[in-house]
mmCIF file with all atom_site columns, C-alpha atoms in Angstrom:
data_model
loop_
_atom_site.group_PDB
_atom_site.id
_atom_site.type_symbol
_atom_site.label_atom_id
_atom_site.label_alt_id
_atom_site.label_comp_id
_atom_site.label_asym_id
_atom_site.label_entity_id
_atom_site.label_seq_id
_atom_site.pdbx_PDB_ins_code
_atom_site.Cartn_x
_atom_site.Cartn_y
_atom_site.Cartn_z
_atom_site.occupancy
_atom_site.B_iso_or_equiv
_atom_site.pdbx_formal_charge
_atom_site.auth_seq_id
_atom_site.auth_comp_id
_atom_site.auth_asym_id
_atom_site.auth_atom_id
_atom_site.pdbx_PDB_model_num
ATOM 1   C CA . UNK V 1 1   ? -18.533 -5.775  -1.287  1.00 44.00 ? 18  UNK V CA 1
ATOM 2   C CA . UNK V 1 2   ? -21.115 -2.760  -2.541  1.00 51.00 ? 19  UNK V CA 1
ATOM 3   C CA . UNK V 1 3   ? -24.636 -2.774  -1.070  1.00 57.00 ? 20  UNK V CA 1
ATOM 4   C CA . UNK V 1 4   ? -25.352 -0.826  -4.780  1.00 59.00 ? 21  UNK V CA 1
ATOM 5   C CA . UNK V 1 5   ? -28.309 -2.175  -6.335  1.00 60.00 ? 22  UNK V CA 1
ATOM 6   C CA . UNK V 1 6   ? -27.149 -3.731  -9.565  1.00 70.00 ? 23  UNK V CA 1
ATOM 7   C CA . UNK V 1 7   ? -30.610 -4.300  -11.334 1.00 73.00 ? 24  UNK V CA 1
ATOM 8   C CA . UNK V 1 8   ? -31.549 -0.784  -11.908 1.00 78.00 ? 25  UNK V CA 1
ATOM 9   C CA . UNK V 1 9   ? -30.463 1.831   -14.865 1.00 79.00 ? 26  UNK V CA 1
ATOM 10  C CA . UNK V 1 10  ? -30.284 5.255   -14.610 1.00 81.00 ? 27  UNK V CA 1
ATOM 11  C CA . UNK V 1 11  ? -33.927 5.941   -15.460 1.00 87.00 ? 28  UNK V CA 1
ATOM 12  C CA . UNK V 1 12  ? -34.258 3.634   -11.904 1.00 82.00 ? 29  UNK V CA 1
ATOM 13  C CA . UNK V 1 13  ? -36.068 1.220   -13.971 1.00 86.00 ? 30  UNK V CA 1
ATOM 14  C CA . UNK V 1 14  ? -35.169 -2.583  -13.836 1.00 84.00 ? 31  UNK V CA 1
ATOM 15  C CA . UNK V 1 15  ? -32.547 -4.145  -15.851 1.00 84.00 ? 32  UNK V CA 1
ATOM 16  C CA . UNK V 1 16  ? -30.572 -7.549  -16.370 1.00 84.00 ? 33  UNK V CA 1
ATOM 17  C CA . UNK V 1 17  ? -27.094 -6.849  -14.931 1.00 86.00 ? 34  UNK V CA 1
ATOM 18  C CA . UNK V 1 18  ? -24.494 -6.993  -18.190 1.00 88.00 ? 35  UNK V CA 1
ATOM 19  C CA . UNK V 1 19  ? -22.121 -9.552  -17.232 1.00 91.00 ? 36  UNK V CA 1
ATOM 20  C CA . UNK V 1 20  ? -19.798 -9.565  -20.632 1.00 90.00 ? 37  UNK V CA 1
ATOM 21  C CA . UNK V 1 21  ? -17.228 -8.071  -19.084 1.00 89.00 ? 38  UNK V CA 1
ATOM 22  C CA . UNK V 1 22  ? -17.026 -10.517 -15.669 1.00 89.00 ? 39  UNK V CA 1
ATOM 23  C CA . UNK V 1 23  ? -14.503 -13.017 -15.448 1.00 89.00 ? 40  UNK V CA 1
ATOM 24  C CA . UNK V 1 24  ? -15.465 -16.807 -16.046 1.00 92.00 ? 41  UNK V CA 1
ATOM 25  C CA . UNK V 1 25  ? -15.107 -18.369 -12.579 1.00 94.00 ? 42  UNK V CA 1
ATOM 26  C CA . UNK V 1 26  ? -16.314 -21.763 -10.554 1.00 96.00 ? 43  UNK V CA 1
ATOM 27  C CA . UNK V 1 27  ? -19.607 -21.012 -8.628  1.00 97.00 ? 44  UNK V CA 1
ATOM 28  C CA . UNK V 1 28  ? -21.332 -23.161 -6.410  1.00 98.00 ? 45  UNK V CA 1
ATOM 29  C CA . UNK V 1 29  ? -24.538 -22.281 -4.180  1.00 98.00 ? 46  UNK V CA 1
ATOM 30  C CA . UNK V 1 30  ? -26.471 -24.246 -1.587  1.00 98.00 ? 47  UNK V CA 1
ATOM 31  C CA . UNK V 1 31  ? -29.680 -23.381 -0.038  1.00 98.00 ? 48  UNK V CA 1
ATOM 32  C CA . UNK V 1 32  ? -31.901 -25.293 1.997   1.00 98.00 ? 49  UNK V CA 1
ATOM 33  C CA . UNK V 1 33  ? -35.484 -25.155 2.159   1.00 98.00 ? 50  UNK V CA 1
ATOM 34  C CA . UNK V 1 34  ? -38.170 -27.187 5.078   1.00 98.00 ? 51  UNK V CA 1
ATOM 35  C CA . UNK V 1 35  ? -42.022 -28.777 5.052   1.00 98.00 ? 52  UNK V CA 1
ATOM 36  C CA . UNK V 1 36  ? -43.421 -29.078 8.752   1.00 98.00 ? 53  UNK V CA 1
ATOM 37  C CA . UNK V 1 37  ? -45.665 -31.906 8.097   1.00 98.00 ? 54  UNK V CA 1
ATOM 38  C CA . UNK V 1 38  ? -48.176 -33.682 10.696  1.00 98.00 ? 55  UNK V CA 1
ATOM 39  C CA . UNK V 1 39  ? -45.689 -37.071 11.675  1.00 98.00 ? 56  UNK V CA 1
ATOM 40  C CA . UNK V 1 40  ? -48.350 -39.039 10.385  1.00 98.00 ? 57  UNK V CA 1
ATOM 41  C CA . UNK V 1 41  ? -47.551 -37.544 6.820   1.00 98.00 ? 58  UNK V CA 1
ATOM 42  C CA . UNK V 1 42  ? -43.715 -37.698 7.277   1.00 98.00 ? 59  UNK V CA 1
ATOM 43  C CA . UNK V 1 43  ? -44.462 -41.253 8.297   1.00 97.00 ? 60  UNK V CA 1
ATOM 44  C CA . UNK V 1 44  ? -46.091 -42.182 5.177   1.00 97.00 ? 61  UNK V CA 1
ATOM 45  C CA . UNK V 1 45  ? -43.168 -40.284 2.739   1.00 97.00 ? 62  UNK V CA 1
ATOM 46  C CA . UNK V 1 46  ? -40.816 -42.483 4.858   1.00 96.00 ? 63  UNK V CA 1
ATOM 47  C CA . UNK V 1 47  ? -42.804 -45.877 4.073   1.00 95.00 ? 64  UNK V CA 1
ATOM 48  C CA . UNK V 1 48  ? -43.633 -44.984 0.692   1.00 94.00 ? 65  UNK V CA 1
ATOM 49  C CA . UNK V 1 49  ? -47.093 -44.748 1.340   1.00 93.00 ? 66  UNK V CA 1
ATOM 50  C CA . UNK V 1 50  ? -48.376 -41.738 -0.617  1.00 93.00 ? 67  UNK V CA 1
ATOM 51  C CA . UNK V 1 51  ? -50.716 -42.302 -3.131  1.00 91.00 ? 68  UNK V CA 1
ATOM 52  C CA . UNK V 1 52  ? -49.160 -40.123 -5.496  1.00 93.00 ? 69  UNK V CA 1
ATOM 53  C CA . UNK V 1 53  ? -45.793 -42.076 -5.546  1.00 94.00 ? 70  UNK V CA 1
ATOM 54  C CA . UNK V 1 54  ? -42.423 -41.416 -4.573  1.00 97.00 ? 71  UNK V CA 1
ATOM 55  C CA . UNK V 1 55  ? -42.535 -38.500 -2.806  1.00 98.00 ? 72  UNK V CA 1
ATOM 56  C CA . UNK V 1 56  ? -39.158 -37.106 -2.331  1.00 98.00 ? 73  UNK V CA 1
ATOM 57  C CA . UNK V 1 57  ? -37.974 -38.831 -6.242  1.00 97.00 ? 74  UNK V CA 1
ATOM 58  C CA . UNK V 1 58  ? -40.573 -36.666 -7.840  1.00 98.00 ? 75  UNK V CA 1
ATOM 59  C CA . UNK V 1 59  ? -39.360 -33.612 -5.275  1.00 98.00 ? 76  UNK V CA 1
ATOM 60  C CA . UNK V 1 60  ? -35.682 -34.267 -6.559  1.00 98.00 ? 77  UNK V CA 1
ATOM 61  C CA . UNK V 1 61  ? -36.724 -34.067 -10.332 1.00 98.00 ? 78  UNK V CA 1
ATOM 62  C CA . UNK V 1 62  ? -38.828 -30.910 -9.584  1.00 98.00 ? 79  UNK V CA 1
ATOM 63  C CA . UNK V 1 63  ? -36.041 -29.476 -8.048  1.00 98.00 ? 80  UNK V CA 1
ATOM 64  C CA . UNK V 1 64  ? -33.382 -30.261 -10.684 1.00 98.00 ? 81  UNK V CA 1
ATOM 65  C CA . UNK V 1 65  ? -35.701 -28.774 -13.366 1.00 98.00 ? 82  UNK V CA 1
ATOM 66  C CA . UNK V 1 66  ? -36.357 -25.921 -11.686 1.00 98.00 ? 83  UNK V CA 1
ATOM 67  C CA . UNK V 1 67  ? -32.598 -25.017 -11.337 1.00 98.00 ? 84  UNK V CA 1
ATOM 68  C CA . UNK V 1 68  ? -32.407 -25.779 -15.082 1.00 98.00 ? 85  UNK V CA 1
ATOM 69  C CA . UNK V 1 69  ? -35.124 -22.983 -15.907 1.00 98.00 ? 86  UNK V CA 1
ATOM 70  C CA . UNK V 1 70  ? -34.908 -20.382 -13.517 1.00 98.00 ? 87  UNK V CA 1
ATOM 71  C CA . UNK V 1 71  ? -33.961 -17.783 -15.616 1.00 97.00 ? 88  UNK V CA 1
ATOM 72  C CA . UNK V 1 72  ? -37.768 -18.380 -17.150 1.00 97.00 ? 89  UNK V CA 1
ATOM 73  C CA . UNK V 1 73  ? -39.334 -17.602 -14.149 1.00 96.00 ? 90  UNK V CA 1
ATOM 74  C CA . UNK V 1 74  ? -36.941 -14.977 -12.338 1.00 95.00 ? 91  UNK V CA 1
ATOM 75  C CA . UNK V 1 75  ? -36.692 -12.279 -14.809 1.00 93.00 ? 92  UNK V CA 1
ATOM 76  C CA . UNK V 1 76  ? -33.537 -10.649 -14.233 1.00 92.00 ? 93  UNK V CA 1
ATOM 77  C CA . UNK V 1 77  ? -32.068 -14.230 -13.932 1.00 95.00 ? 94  UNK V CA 1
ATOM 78  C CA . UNK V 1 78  ? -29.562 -14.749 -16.824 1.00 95.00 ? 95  UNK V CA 1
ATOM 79  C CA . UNK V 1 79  ? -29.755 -17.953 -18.512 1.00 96.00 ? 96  UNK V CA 1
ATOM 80  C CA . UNK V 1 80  ? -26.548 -20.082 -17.134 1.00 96.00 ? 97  UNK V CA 1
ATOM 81  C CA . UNK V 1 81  ? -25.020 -23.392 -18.118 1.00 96.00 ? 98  UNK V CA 1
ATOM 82  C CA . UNK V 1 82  ? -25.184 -25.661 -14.711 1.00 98.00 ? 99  UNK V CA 1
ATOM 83  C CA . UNK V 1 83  ? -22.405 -28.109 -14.169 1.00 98.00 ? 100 UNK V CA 1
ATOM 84  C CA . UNK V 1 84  ? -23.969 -29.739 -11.408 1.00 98.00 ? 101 UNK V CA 1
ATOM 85  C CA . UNK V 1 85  ? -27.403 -30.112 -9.305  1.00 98.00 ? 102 UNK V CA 1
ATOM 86  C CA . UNK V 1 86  ? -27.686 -32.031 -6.372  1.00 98.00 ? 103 UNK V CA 1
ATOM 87  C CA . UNK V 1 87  ? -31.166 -32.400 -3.959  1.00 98.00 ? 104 UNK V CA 1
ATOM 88  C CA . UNK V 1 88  ? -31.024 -33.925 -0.850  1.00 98.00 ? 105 UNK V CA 1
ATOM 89  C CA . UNK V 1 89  ? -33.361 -34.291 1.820   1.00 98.00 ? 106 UNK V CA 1
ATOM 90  C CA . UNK V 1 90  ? -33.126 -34.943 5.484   1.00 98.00 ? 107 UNK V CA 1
ATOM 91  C CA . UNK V 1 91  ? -35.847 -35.824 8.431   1.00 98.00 ? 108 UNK V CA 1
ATOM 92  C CA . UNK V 1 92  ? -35.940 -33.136 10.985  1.00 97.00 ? 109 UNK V CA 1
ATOM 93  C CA . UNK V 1 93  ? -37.818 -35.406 13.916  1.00 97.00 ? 110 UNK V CA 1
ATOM 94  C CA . UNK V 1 94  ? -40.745 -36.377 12.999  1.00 98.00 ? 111 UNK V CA 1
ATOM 95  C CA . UNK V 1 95  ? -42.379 -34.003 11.192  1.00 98.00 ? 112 UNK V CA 1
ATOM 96  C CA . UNK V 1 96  ? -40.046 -32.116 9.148   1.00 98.00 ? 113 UNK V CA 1
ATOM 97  C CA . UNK V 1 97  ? -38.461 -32.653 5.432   1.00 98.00 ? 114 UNK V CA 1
ATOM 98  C CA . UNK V 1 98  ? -34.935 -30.830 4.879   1.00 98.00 ? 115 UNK V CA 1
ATOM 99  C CA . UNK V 1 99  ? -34.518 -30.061 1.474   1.00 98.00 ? 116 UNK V CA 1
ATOM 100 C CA . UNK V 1 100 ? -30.318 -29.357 0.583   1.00 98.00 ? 117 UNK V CA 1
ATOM 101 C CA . UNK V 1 101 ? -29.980 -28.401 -3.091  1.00 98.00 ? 118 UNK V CA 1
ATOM 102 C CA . UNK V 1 102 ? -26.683 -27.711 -4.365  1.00 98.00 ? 119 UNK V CA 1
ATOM 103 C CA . UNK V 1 103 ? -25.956 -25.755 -7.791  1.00 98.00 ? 120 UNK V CA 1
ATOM 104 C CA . UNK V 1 104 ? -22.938 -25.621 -9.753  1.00 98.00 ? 121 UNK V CA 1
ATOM 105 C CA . UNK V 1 105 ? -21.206 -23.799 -12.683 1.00 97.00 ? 122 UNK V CA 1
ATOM 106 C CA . UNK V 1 106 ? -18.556 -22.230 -14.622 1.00 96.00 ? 123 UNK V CA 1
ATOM 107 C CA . UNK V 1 107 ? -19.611 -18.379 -15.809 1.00 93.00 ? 124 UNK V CA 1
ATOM 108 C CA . UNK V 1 108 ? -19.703 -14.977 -15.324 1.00 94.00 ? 125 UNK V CA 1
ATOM 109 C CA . UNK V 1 109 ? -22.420 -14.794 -12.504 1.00 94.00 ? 126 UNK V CA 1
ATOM 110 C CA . UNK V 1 110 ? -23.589 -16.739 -9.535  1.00 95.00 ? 127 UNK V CA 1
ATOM 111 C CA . UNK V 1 111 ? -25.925 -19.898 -8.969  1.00 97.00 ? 128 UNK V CA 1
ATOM 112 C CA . UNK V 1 112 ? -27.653 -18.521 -6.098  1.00 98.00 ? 129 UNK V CA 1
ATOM 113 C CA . UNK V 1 113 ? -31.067 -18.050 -7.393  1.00 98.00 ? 130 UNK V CA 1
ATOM 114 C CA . UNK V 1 114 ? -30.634 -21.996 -9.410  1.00 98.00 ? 131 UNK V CA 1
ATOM 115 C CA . UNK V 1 115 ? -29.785 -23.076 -5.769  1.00 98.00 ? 132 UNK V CA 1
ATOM 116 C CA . UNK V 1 116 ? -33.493 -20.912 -4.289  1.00 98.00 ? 133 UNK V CA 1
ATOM 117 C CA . UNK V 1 117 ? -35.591 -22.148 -6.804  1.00 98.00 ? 134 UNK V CA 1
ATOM 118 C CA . UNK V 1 118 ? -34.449 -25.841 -6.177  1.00 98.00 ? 135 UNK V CA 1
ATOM 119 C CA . UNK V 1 119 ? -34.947 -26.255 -2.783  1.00 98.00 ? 136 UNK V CA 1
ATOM 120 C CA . UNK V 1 120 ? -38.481 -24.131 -2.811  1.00 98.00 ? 137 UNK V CA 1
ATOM 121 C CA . UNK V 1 121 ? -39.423 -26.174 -6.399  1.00 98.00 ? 138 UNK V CA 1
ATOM 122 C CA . UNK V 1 122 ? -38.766 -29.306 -4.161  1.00 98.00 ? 139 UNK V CA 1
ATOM 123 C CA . UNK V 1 123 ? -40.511 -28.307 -1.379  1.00 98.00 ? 140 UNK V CA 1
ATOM 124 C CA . UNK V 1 124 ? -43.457 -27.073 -3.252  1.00 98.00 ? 141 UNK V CA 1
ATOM 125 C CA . UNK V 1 125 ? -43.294 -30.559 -4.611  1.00 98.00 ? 142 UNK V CA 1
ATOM 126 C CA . UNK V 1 126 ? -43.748 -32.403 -1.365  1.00 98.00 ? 143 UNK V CA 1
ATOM 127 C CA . UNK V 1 127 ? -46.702 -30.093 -0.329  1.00 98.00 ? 144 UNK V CA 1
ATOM 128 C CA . UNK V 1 128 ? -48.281 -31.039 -3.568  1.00 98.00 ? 145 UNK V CA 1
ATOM 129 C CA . UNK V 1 129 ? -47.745 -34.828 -3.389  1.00 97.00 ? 146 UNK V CA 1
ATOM 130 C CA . UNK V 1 130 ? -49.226 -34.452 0.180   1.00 98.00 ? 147 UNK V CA 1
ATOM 131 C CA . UNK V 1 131 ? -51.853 -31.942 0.218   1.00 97.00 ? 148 UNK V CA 1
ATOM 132 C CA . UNK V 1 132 ? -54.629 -34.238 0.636   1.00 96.00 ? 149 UNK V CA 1
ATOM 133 C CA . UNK V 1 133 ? -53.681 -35.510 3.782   1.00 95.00 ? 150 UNK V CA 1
ATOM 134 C CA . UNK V 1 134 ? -52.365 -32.396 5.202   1.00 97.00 ? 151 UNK V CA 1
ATOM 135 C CA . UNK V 1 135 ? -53.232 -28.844 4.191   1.00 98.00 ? 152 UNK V CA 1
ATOM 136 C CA . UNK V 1 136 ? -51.644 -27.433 6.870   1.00 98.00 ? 153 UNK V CA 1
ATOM 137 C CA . UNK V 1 137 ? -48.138 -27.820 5.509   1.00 98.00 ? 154 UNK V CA 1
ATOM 138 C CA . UNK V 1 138 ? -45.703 -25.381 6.437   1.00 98.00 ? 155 UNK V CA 1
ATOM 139 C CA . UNK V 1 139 ? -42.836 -24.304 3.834   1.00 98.00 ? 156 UNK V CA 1
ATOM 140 C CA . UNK V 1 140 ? -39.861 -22.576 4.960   1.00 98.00 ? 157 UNK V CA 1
ATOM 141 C CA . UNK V 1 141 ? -37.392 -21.107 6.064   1.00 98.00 ? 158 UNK V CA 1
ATOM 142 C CA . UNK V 1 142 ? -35.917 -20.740 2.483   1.00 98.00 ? 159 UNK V CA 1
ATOM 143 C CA . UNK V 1 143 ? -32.369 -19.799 2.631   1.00 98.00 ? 160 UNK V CA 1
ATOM 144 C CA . UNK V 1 144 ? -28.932 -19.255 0.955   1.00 98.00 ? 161 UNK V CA 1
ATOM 145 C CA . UNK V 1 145 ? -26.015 -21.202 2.941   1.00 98.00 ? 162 UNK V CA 1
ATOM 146 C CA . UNK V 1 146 ? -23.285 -21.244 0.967   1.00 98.00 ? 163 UNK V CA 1
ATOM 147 C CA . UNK V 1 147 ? -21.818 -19.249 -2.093  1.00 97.00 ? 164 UNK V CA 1
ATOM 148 C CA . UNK V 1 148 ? -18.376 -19.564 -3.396  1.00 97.00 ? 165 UNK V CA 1
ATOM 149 C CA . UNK V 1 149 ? -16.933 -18.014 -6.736  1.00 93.00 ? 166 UNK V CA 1
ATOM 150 C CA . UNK V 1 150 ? -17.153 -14.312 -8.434  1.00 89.00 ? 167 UNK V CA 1
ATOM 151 C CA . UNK V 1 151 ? -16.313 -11.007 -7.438  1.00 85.00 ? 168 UNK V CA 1
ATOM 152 C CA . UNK V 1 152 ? -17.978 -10.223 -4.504  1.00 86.00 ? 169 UNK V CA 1
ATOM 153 C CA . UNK V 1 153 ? -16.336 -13.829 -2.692  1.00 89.00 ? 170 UNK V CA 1
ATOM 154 C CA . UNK V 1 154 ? -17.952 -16.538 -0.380  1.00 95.00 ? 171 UNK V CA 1
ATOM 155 C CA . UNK V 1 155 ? -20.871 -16.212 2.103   1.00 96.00 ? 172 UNK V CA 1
ATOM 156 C CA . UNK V 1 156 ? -21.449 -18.996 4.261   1.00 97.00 ? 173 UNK V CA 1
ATOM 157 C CA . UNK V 1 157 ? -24.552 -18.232 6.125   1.00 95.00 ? 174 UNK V CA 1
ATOM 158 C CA . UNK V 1 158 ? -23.643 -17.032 9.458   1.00 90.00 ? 175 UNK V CA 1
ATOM 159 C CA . UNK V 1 159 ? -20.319 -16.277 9.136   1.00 85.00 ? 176 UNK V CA 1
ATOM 160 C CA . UNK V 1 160 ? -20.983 -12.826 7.063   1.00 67.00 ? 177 UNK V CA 1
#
């Protein structure tokens, strides 16, 4: 694998990497995201007691749209045909949210970023939904785990 920097031409300014010429392969990403929360907030997303609604439904949409349009927001980010989003979340004791968001396709270049912009869409989500009872919300880590497909191969997080 080359540590070259692929979004930059020879003037050194920014570019879209050209991808016509990569092969059309199965790529999946997963990347996981995390709200610290007072427990008394994570209590209430549990019960269903936020006044906004459904916390971690409205999370799951977020993140599946953002996945869908992350090559509007990231601007090298080509725009990619997704086979497959999937959000799930997790209780870390009893004040932390795990968000899991899993991107697939078939193409030419990696999910990676779809898989980012999930998991931080959905937890940006939850902080909004919650904000009024607790501004003191922390997000992260934000975090690639798992890519499979393309050139360059697989990276499981901790393992390369």
């Amino acid at each position: 694998m080359s540590d070259q920097l692929t979004h930059f031409n020879e003037q050194n300014r920014a570019r879209m990497v050209d991808v016509s010429e990569k092969d059309i392969t199965k790529r999946e990403a997963v990347a996981q995201s995390k709200v610290a929360m007072k427990p008394e907030t994570l209590a209430r997303i549990r019960e269903g007691r936020i006044e906004k609604g459904d916390v971690l439904a409205v999370a799951q949409v977020a993140g599946v749209m953002a996945a869908k349009k992350t090559w509007e927001i990231i601007p090298m980010c080509h725009p990619l045909p997704l086979t497959g989003i999937d959000i799930r979340f997790s209780f870390q004791g009893d004040d932390t949210v795990e968000i899991e968001a899993t991107v697939k396709t078939t193409g030419k270049t990696g999910v990676e970023m779809e898989a980012l912009t999930a998991a931080s869409a959905a937890a940006l989500t939850i902080y909004d939904m919650c904000k009024a009872m607790d501004k003191g919300m922390v997000i992260g880590p934000t975090s690639l785990l798992l890519k499979t497909g393309g050139k360059s191969g697989d990276y499981r997080r901790g393992e390369n």
